[in-house]
Coordinates of C-alpha atoms in Angstrom, one line a residue:
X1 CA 0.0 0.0 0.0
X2 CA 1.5 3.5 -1.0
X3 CA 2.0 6.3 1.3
X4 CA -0.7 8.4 -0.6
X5 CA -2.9 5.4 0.2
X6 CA -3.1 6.5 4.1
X7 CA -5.1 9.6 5.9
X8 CA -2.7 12.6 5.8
X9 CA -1.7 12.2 9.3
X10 CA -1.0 8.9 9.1
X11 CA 1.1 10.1 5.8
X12 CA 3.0 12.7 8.3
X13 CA 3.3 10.0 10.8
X14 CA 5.5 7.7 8.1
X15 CA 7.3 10.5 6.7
X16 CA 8.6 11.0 10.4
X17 CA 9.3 7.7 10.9
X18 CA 11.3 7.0 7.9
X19 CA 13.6 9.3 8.7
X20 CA 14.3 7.7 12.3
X21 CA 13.8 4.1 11.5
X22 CA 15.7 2.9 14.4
X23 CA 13.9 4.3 17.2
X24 CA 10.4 4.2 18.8
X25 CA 8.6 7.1 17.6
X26 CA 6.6 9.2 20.0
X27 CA 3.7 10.3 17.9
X28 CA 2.2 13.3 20.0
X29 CA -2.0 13.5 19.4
X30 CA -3.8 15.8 21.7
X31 CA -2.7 14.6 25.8
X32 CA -1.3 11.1 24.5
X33 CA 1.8 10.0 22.6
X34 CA 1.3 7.5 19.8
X35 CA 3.0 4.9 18.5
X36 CA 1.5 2.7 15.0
X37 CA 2.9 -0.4 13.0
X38 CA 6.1 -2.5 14.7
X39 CA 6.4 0.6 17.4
X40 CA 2.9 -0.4 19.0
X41 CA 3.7 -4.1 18.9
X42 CA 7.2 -3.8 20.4
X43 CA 5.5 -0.7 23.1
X44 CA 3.6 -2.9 24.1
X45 CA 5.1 -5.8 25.1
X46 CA 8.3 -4.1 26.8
X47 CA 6.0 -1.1 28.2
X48 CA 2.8 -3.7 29.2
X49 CA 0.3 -1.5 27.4
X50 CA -3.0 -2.1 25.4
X51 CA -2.5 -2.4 21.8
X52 CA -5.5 -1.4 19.9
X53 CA -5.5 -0.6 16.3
X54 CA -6.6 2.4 14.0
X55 CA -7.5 3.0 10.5
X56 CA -6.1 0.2 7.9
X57 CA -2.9 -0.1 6.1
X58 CA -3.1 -3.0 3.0
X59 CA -6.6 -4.0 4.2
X60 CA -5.6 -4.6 7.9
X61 CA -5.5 -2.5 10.9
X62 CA -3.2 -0.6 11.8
X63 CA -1.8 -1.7 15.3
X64 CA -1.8 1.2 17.7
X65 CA -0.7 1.9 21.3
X66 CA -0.4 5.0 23.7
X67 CA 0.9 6.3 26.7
X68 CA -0.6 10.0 28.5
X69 CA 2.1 12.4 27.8
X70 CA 1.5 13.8 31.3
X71 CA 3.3 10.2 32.8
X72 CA 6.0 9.8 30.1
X73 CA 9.0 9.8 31.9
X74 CA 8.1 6.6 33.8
X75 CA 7.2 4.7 30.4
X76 CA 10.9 6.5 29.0
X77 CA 13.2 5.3 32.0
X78 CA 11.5 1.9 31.3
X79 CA 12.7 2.0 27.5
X80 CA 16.1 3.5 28.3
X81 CA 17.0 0.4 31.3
X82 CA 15.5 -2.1 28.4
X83 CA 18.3 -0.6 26.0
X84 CA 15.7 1.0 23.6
X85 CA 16.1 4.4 21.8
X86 CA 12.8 7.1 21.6
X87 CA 12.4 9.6 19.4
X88 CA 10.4 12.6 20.8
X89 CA 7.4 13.8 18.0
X90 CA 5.6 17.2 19.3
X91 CA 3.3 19.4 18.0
X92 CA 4.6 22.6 17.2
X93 CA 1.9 24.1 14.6
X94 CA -1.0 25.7 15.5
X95 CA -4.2 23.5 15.2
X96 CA -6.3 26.4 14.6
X97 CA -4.0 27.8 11.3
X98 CA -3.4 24.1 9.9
X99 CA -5.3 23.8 7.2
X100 CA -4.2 19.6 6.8
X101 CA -2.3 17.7 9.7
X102 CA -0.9 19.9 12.3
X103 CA 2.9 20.5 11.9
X104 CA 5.3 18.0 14.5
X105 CA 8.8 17.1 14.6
X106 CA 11.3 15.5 16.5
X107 CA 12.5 17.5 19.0
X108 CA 14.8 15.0 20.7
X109 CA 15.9 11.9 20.9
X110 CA 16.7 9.7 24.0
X111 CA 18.7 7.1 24.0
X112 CA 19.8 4.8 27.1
X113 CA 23.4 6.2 26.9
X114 CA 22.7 10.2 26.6
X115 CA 19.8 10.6 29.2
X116 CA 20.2 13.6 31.1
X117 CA 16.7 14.2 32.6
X118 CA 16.7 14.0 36.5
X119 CA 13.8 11.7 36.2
X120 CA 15.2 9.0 33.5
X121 CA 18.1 8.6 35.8
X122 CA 18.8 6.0 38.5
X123 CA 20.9 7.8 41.1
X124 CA 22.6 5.3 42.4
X125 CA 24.6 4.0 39.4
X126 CA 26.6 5.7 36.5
X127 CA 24.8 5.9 33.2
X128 CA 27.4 5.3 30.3
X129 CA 27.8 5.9 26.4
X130 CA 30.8 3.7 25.3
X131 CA 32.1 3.5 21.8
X132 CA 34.8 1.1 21.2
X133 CA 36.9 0.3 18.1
X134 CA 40.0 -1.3 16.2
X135 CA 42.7 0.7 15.0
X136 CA 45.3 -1.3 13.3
X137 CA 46.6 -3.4 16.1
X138 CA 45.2 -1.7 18.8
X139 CA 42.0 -1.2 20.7
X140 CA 40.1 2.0 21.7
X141 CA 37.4 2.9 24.3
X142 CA 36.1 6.0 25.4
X143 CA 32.9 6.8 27.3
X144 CA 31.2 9.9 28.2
X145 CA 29.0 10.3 30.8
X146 CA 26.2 12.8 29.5
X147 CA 24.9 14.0 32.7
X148 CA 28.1 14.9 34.4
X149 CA 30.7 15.4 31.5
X150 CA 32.7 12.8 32.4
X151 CA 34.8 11.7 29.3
X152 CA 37.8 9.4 29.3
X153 CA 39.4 6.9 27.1
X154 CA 42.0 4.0 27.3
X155 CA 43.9 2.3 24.3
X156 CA 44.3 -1.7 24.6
X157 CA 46.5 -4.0 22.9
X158 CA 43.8 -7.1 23.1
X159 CA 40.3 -8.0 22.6
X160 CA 40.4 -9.8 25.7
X161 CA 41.3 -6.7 27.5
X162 CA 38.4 -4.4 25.5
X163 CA 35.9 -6.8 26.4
X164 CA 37.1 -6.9 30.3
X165 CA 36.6 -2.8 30.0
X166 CA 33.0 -3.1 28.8
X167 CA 32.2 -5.5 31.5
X168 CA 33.5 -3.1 33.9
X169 CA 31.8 -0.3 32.6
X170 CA 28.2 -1.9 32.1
X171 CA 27.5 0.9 29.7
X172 CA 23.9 2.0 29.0
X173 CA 24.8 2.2 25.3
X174 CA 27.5 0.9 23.6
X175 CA 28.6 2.2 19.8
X176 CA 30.2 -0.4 17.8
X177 CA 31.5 0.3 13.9
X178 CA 29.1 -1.4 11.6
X179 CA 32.0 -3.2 10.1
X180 CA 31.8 -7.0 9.7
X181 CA 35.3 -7.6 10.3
X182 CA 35.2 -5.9 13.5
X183 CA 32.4 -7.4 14.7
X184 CA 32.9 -10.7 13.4
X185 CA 35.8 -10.9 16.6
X186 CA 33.1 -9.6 19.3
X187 CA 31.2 -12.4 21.2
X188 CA 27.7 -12.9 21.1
X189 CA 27.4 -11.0 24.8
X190 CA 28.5 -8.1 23.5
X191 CA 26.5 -8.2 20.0
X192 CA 23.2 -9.3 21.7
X193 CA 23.7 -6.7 24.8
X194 CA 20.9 -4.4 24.7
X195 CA 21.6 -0.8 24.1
X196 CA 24.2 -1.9 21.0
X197 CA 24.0 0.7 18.3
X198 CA 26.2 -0.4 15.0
X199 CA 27.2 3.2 13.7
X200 CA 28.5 3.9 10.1
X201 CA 32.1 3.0 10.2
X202 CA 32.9 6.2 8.2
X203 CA 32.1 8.2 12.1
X204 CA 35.4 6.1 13.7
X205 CA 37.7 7.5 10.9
X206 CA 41.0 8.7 12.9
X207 CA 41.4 11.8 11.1
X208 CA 37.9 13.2 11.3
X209 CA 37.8 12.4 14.5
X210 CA 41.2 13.8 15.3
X211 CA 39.8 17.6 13.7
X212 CA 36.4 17.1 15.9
X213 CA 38.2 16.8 19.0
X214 CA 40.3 19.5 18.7
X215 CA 37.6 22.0 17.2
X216 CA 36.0 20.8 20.3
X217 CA 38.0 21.6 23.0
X218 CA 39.5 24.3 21.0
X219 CA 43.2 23.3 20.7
X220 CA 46.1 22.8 18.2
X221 CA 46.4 19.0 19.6
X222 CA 45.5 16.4 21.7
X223 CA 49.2 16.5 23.4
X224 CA 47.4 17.9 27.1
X225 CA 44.8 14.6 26.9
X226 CA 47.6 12.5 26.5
X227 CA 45.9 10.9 23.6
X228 CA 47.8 12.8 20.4
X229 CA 49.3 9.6 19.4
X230 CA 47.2 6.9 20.2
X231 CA 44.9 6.5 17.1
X232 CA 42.0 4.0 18.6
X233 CA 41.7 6.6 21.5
X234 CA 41.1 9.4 19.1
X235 CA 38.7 7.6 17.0
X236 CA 36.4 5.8 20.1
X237 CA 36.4 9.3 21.6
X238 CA 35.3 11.3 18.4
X239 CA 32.7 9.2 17.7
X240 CA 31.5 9.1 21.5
X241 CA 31.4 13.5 20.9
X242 CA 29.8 13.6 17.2
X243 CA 27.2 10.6 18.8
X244 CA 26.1 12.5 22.0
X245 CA 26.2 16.0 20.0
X246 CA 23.9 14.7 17.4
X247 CA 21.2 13.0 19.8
X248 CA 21.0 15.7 22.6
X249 CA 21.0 18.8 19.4
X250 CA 24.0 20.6 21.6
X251 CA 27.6 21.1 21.3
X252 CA 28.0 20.0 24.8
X253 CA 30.5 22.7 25.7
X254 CA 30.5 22.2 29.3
X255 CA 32.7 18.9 28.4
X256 CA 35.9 20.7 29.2
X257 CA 38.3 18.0 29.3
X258 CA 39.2 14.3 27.9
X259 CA 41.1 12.2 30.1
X260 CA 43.2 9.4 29.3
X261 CA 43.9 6.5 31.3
X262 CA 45.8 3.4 31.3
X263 CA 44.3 -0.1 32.6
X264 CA 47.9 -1.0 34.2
X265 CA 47.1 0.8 37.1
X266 CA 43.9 -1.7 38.1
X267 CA 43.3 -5.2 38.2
X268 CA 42.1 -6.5 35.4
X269 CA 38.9 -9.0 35.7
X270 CA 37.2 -10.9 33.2
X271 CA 33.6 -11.4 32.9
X272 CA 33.6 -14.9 34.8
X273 CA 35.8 -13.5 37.6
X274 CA 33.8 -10.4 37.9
X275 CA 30.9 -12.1 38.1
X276 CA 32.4 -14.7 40.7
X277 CA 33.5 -11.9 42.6
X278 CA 30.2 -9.9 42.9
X279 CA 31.5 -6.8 43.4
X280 CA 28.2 -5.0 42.4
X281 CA 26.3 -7.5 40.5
X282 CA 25.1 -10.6 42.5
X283 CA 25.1 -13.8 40.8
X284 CA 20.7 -13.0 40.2
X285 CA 21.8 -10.2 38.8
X286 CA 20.8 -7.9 41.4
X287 CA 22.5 -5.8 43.9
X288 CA 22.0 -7.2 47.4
X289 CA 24.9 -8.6 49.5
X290 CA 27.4 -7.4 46.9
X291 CA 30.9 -6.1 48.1
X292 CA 29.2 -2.3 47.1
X293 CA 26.1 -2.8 48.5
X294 CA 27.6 -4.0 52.1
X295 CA 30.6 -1.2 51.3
X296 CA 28.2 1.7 50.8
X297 CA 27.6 3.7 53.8
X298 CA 27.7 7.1 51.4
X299 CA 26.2 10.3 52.6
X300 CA 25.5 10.5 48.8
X301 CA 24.0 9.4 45.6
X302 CA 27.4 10.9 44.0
X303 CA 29.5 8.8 46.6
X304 CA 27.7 5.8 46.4
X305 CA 28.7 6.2 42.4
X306 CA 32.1 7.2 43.2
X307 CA 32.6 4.1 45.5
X308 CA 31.2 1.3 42.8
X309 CA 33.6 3.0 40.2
X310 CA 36.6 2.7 43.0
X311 CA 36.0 -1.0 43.7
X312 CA 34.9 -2.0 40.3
X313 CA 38.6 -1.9 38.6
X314 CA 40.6 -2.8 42.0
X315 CA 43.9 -0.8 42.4
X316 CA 46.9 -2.2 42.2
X317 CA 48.8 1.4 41.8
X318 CA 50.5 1.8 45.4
X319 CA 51.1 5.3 45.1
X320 CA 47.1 6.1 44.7
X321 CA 46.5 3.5 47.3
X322 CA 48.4 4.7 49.6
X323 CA 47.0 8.3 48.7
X324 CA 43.4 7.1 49.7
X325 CA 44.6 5.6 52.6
X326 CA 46.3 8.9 53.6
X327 CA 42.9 10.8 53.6
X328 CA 40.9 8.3 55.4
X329 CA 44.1 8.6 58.2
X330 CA 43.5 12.2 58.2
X331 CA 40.3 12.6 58.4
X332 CA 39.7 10.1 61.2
X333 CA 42.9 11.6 63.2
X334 CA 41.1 14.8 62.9
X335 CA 37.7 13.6 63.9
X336 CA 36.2 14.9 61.3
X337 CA 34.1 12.4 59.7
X338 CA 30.7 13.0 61.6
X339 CA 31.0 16.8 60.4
X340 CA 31.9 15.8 57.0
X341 CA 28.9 13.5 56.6
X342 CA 26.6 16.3 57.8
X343 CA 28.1 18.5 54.8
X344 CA 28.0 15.8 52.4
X345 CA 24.1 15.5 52.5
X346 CA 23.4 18.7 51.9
X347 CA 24.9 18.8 48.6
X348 CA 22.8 17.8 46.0
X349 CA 23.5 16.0 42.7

């Protein structure tokens, strides 16, 4: 059945689609937001919501299902822990000049990786966009955490030690190039994982990558991120920037720095071992009498955050260590603790 076959809004509701075939689309109609075709079917099994049906496409109905826009956010935090994208669709004509369809766009998308609205996020644990990549003979990672501007990357010389970083990490999102080569070497928990995106492999070319970076942060190199030379760094992190710029519609200038680190400084733990270990992550899959959860006596939400990404890659660097140990010394020598927990909770988020 053509597109000139359907009602004009149903025409405007295709035309929309089409251009973000990937994600759930947000229809807005009046108080509700509607979703038609595969979006309704998949809405409503992930989201537990009736699907009903409206008008016909081909001589069958068309399968329909909505949420009240007023309650959104619950039905969008849902869809971003399940690993699913949304695109956004409001009204912005005026119903009263349109003469056909009232005009709507996309005015943003939210994916599990970029979320920055208080209400999509879960406090308690870090919400991640990763990219990673193959450059030559090495390995880059980078991720970038949206709501706080945290953006680092690593270079690895082995899978095995890529895939032990995404493990730690548990990102929200994860980019991969959409290169069969590259993927071809990734297991099936990583390519089955939800929140996998496979982005055009042309976004992970060094060199463009390399220019955005540095337009970016405004600087004639990447010498002060300690990253100028290290190729699969440059590209994981470029892509992580153009990715989050083009889903959140900002230049995300208050990302002032990229910081590089190096994996020699921490233990490194494999997916069984981490998983033995249950640092945060039970053996259910839950969180309850892990090493964090019996650990976390945080004043909080940030420290509890802090304290998951401390214990998650375990130190093995004496000098910061011993550094951590220093402060604790202090602080307790001092008695300070009580009053420093007071202070604590009355900063917020």
């Amino acid at each position: 059945m053509t597109k000139t076959s359907h009602t004009p809004m149903m025409q405007q509701f295709l035309a929309i689609k089409a251009e973000h075939p990937n994600h759930l689309l947000f229809y807005r109609m009046g108080d509700f937001y509607e979703l038609f075709f595969d979006d309704a079917k998949k809405a409503s099994e992930l989201l537990e919501i009736t699907l009903t049906a409206r008008g016909k496409s081909g001589g069958e109905p068309i399968p329909m299902a909505g949420i009240p826009h007023h309650s959104a956010e619950g039905y969008l935090a849902k869809l971003g822990k399940l690993g699913e994208s949304v695109a956004i669709c409001e009204q912005v004509g005026d119903p009263a000049n349109s003469k056909g369809p009232v005009e709507r766009k996309v005015v943003r998308i939210i994916t599990p990786g970029t979320l920055v609205e208080e209400a999509l996020l879960d406090d308690k644990h870090e919400n991640l966009l990763v990219a990673i990549t193959q450059q030559e003979s090495h390995y880059g990672l980078a991720y970038l955490e949206v709501s706080s501007g945290r953006f680092e990357t690593t270079q690895l010389n082995s899978l095995n030690q890529l895939l032990a970083e995404v493990e730690r990490l548990k990102p929200s999102e994860l980019l991969v190039p959409d290169d069969d080569l590259f993927r071809e070497q990734l297991p099936q928990s990583i390519l089955n994982r939800p929140g996998l995106v496979r982005y055009p492999s042309w976004h992970f070319d060094v060199s463009s990558c390399r220019k955005r970076l540095i337009a970016h942060f405004q600087t004639q190199d990447l010498v002060a991120y300690g990253c100028d030379t290290n190729n699969a760094s440059i590209s994981s992190a470029g892509v992580i920037l153009h990715y989050a710029q083009s889903m959140l519609q900002s230049d995300l200038s208050y990302i002032a720095s990229l910081h590089t680190y190096a994996t020699t400084d921490t233990l490194v733990l494999d997916a069984i071992s981490r998983r033995n270990l249950e640092i945060d992550t039970n053996l259910s899959g839950g969180t309850s009498n892990t090493l964090a959860a019996i650990l976390d006596n945080t004043a909080t939400a940030m420290g509890s955050r802090l304290l998951k990404r401390w214990l998650n890659p375990p130190l093995r660097n004496r000098t910061i260590i011993n550094q951590r140990l220093d402060a604790i010394e202090t602080i307790l020598a001092n008695h300070q603790d009580d009053e420093l927990r007071l202070t604590l909770k009355q900063v917020g988020d």
